[in-house]
Short mmCIF file of C-alpha atoms and ligand atoms in Angstrom, two decimals:
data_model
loop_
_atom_site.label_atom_id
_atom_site.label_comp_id
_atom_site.label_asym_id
_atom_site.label_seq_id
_atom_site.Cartn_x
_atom_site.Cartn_y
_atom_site.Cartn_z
CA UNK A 1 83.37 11.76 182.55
CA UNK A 2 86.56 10.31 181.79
CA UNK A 3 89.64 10.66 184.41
CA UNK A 4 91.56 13.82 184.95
CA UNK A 5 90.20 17.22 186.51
CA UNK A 6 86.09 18.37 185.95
CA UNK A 7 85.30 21.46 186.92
CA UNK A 8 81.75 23.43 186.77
CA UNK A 9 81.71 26.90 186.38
CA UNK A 10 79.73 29.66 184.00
CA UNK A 11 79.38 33.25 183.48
CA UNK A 12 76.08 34.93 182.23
CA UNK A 13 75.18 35.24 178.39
CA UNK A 14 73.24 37.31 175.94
CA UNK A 15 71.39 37.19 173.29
CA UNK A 16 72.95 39.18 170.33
CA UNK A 17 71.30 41.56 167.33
CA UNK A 18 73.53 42.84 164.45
CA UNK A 19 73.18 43.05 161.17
CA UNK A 20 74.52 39.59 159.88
CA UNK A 21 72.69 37.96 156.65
CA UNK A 22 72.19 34.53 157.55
CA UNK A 23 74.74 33.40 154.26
CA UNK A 24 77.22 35.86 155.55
CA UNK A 25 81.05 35.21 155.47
CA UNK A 26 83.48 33.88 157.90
CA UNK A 27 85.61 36.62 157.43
CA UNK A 28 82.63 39.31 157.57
CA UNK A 29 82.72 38.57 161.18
CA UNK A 30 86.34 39.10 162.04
CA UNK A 31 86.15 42.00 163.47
CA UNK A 32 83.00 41.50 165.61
CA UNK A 33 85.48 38.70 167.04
CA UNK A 34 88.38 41.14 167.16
CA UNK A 35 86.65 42.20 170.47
CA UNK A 36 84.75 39.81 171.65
CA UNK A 37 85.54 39.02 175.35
CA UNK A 38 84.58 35.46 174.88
CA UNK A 39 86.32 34.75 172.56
CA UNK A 40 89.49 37.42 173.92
CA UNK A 41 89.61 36.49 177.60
CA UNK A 42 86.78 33.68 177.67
CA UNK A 43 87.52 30.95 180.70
CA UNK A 44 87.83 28.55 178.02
CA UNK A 45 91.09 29.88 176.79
CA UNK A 46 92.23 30.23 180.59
CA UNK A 47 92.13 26.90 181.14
CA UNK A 48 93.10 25.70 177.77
CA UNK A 49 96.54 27.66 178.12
CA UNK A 50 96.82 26.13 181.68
CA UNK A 51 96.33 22.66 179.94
CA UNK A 52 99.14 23.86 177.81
CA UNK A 53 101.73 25.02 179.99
CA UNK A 54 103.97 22.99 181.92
CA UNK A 55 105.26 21.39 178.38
CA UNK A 56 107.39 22.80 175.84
CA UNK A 57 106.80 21.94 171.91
CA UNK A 58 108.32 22.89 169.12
CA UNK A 59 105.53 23.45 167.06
CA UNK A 60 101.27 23.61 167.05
CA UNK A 61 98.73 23.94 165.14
CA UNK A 62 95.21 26.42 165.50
CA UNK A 63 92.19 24.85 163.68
CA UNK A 64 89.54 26.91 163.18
CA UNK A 65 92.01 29.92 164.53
CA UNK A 66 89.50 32.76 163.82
CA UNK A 67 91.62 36.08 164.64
CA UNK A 68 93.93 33.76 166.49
CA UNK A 69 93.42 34.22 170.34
CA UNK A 70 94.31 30.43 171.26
CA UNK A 71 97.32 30.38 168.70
CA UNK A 72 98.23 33.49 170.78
CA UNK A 73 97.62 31.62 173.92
CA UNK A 74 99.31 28.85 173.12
CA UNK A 75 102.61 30.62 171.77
CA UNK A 76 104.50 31.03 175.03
CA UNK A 77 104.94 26.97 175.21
CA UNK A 78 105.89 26.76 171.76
CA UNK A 79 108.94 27.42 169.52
CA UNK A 80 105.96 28.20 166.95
CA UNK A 81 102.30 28.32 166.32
CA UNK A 82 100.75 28.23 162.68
CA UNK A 83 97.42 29.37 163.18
CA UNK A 84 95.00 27.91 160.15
CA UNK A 85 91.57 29.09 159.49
CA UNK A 86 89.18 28.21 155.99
CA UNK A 87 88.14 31.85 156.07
CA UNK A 88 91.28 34.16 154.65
CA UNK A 89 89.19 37.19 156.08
CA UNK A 90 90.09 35.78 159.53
CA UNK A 91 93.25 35.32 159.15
CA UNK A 92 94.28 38.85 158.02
CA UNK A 93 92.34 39.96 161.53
CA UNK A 94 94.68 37.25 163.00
CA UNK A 95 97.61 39.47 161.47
CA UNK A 96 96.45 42.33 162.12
CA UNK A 97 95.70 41.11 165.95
CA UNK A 98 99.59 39.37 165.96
CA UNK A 99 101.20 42.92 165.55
CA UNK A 100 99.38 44.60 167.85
CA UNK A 101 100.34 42.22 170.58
CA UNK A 102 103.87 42.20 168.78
CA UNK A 103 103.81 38.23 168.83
CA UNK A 104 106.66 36.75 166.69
CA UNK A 105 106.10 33.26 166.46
CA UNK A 106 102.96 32.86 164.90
CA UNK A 107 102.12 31.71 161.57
CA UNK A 108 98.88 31.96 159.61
CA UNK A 109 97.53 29.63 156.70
CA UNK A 110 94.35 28.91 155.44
CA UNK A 111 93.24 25.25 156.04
CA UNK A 112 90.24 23.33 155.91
CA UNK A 113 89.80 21.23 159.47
CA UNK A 114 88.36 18.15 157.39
CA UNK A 115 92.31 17.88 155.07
CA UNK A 116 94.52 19.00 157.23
CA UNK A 117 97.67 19.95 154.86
CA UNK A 118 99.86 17.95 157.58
CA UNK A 119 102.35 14.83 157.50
CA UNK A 120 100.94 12.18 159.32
CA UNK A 121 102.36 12.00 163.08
CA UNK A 122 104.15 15.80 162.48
CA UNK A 123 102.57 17.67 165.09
CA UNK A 124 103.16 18.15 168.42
CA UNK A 125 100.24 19.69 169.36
CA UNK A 126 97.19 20.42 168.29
CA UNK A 127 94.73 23.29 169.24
CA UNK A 128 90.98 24.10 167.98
CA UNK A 129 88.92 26.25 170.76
CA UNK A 130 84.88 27.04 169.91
CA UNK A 131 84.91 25.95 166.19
CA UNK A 132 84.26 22.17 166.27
CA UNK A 133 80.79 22.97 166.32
CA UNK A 134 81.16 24.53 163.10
CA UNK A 135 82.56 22.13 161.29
CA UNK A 136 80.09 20.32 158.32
CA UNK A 137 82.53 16.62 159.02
CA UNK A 138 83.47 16.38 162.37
CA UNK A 139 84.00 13.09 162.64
CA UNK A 140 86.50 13.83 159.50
CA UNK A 141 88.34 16.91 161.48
CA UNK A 142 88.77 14.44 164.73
CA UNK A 143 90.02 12.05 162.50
CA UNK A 144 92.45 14.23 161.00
CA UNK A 145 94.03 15.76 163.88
CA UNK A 146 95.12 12.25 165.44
CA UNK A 147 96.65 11.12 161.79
CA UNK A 148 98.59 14.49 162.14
CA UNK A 149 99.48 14.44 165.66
CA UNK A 150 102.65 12.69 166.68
CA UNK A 151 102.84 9.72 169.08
CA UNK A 152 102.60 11.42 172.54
CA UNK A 153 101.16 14.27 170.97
CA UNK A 154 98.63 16.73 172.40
CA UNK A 155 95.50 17.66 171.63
CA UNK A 156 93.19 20.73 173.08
CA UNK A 157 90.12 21.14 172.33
CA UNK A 158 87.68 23.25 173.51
CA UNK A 159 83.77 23.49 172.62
CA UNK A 160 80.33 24.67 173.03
CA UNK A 161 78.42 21.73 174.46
CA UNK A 162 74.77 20.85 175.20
CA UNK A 163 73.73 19.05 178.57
CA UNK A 164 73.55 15.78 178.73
CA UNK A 165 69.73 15.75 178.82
CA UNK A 166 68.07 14.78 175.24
CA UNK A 167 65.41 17.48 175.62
CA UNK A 168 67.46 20.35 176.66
CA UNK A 169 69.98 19.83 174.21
CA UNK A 170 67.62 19.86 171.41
CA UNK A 171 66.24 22.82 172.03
CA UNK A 172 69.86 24.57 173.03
CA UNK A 173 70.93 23.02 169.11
CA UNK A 174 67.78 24.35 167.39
CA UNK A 175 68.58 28.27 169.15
CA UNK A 176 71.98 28.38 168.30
CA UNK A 177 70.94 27.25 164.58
CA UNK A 178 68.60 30.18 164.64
CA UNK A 179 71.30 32.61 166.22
CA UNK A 180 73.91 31.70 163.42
CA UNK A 181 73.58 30.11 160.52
CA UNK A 182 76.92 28.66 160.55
CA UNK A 183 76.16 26.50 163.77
CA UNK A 184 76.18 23.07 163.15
CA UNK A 185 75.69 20.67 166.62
CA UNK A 186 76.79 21.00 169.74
CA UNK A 187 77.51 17.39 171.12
CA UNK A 188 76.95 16.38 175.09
CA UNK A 189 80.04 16.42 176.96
CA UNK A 190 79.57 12.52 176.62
CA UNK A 191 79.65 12.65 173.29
CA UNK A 192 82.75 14.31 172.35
CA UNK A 193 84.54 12.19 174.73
CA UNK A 194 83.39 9.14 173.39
CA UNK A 195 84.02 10.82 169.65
CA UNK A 196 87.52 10.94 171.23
CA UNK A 197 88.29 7.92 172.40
CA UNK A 198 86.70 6.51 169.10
CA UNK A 199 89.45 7.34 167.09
CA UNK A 200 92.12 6.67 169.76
CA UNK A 201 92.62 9.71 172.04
CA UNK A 202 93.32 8.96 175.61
CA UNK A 203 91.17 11.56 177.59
CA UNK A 204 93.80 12.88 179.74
CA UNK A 205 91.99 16.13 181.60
CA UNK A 206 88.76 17.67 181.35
CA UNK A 207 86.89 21.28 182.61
CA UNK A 208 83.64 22.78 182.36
CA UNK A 209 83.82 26.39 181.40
CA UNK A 210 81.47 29.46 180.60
CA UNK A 211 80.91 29.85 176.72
CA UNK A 212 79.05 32.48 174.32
CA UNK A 213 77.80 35.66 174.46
CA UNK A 214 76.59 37.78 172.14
CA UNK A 215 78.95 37.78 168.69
CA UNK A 216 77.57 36.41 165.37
CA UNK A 217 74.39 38.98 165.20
CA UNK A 218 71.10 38.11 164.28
CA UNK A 219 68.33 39.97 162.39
CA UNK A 220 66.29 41.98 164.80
CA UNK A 221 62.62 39.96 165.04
CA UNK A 222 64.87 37.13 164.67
CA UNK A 223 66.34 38.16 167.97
CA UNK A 224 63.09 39.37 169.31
CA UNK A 225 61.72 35.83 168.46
CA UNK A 226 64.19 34.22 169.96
CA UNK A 227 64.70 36.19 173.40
CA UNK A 228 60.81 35.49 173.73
CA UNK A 229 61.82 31.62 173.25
CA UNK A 230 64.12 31.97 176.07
CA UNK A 231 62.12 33.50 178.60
CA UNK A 232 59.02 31.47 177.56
CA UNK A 233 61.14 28.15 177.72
CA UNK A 234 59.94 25.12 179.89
CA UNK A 235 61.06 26.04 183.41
CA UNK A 236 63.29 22.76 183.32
CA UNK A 237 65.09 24.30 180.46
CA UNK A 238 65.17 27.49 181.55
CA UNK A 239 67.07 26.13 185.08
CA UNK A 240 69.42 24.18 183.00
CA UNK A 241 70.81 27.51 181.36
CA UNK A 242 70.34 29.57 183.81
CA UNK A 243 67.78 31.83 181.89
CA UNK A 244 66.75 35.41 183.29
CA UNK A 245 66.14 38.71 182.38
CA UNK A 246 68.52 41.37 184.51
CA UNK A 247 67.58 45.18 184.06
CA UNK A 248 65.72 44.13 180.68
CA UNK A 249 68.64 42.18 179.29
CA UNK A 250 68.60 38.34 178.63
CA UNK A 251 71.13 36.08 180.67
CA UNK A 252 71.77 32.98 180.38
CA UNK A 253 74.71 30.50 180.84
CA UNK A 254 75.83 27.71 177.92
CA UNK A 255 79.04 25.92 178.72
CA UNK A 256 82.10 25.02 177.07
CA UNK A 257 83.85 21.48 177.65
CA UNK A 258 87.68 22.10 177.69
CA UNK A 259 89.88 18.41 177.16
CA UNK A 260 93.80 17.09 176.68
CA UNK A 261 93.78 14.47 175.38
CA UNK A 262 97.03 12.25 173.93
CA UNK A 263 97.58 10.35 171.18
CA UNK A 264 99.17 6.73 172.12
C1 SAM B 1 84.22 30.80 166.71
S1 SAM B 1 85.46 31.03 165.55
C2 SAM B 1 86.93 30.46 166.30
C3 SAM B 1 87.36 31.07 167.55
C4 SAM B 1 88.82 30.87 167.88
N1 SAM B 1 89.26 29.51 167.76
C5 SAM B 1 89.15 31.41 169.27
O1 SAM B 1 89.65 30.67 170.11
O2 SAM B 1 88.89 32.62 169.50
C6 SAM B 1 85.20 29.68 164.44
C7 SAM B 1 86.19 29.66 163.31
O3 SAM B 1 86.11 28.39 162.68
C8 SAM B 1 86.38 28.59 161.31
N2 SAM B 1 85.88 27.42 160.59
C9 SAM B 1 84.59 27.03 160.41
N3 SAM B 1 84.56 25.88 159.71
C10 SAM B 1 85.85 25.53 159.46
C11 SAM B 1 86.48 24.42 158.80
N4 SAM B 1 85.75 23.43 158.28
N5 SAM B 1 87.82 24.40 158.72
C12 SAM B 1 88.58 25.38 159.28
N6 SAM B 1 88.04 26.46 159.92
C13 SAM B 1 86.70 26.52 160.02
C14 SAM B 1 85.66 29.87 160.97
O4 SAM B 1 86.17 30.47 159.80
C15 SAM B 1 85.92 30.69 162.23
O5 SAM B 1 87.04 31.51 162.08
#
């Protein structure tokens, strides 16, 4: 790990079921994420908004806002968020979300994380919680928001990541590619900091949070399939995720990797 702060800590997981068609829209989902505590409350956005405060900037940027809960996180330290999102259906959630919690100074627009519709070196800061791993170019998106950050700008990011064991992180990307079609890879905490520094960000601060529970829905005997996979996993795997069964349910633990990291 690079310098800065590294904490360890996780909260138990589940395996979801719904009725989501592997193909099925962004914005299909919005309001399964409406209420989902990870994504609502999540430790992730705790510490993200602690990485945030202590600064004033006049403006920021959400990529990959989904119904917004980091751009609404973010807002107190900011004269103004615009929280962007490819899927539209999000982003009316996002509204919907922003006027129930009467929040004044946040924007929405649609934009793809690979062509940012920024100036180069116009943004303050830059924000993108648990939607990296979506992203089909991610190399391209980590590219883009250093061109559009300002010197001294900020970036947070926050994401899903594997541990750093080969192994165990295949098999965590092959379960989340099962449990949502969207998934794309979850790097190693090594990875994305190196993927950082690659394109110039100086690794400022870095935490180890609790991630995912139970949101995008699978098919039933998908779900059936997969909670067998879990409990039947190698016993090395199914210590490095913490896997049990309490009163019938599934538990587990993946984690999420929470960075600043500047632009010089
Ligand atoms: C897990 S949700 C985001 C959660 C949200 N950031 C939060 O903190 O609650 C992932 C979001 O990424 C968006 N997304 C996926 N690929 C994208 C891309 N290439 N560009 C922009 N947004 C993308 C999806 O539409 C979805 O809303």
């Amino acid at each position: 790990m690079s310098s800065g702060d590294h904490r360890r800590r996780g909260v138990a997981s589940s395996v979801g079921e719904g009725p989501l068609s592997r193909d099925a829209d962004w914005g299909q989902r919005a309001g399964a994420y409406s209420v989902s505590a990870a994504h609502r409350s999540g430790e992730s956005l705790a510490v993200l908004a602690e990485f945030a405060s202590g600064r004033h900037y006049r403006w920021a940027v959400d990529v990959g806002t989904g119904v917004g809960f980091t751009a609404f996180a973010v807002a107190p330290y900011c004269d103004l968020v615009l929280a962007t999102d490819s899927a539209p259906g999000m982003l009316e959630e996002a509204r919907r979300e922003a006027a129930r919690r009467k929040v004044g100074n946040v924007g929405l627009a649609v934009a793809v994380a690979e062509a940012l519709p920024f100036a180069p070196g116009s943004l303050p800061l830059v924000t993108c919680r648990t939607a990296a791993h979506h992203f089909r170019d991610l190399e391209a998106a980590v590219r883009e928001w250093y061109r559009a950050l300002e010197p001294g700008g900020t970036l947070l990011l926050a994401d899903t990541v594997t541990p750093e064991d080969p192994e165990t992180a295949r098999w965590m990307n092959d379960v989340e590619l099962r449990r949502d079609p969207t998934h794309v890879y979850d790097l190693r905490p090594s990875e994305w900091l190196a993927l950082l520094e690659r394109h110039g960000f100086q690794v400022a601060s870095t935490a180890l949070t609790d991630s995912w529970v139970a949101r995008t829905g699978v098919a039933p005997e998908e779900a059936a399939k997969l909670r067998k996979d879990f409990l039947e996993a190698p016993a090395p795997i199914r210590g490095a995720f913490a896997i049990r069964q309490e009163q019938g349910q599934l538990r587990f633990r993946w984690d999420c990797l929470v960075v600043r990291a500047e632009k010089w």
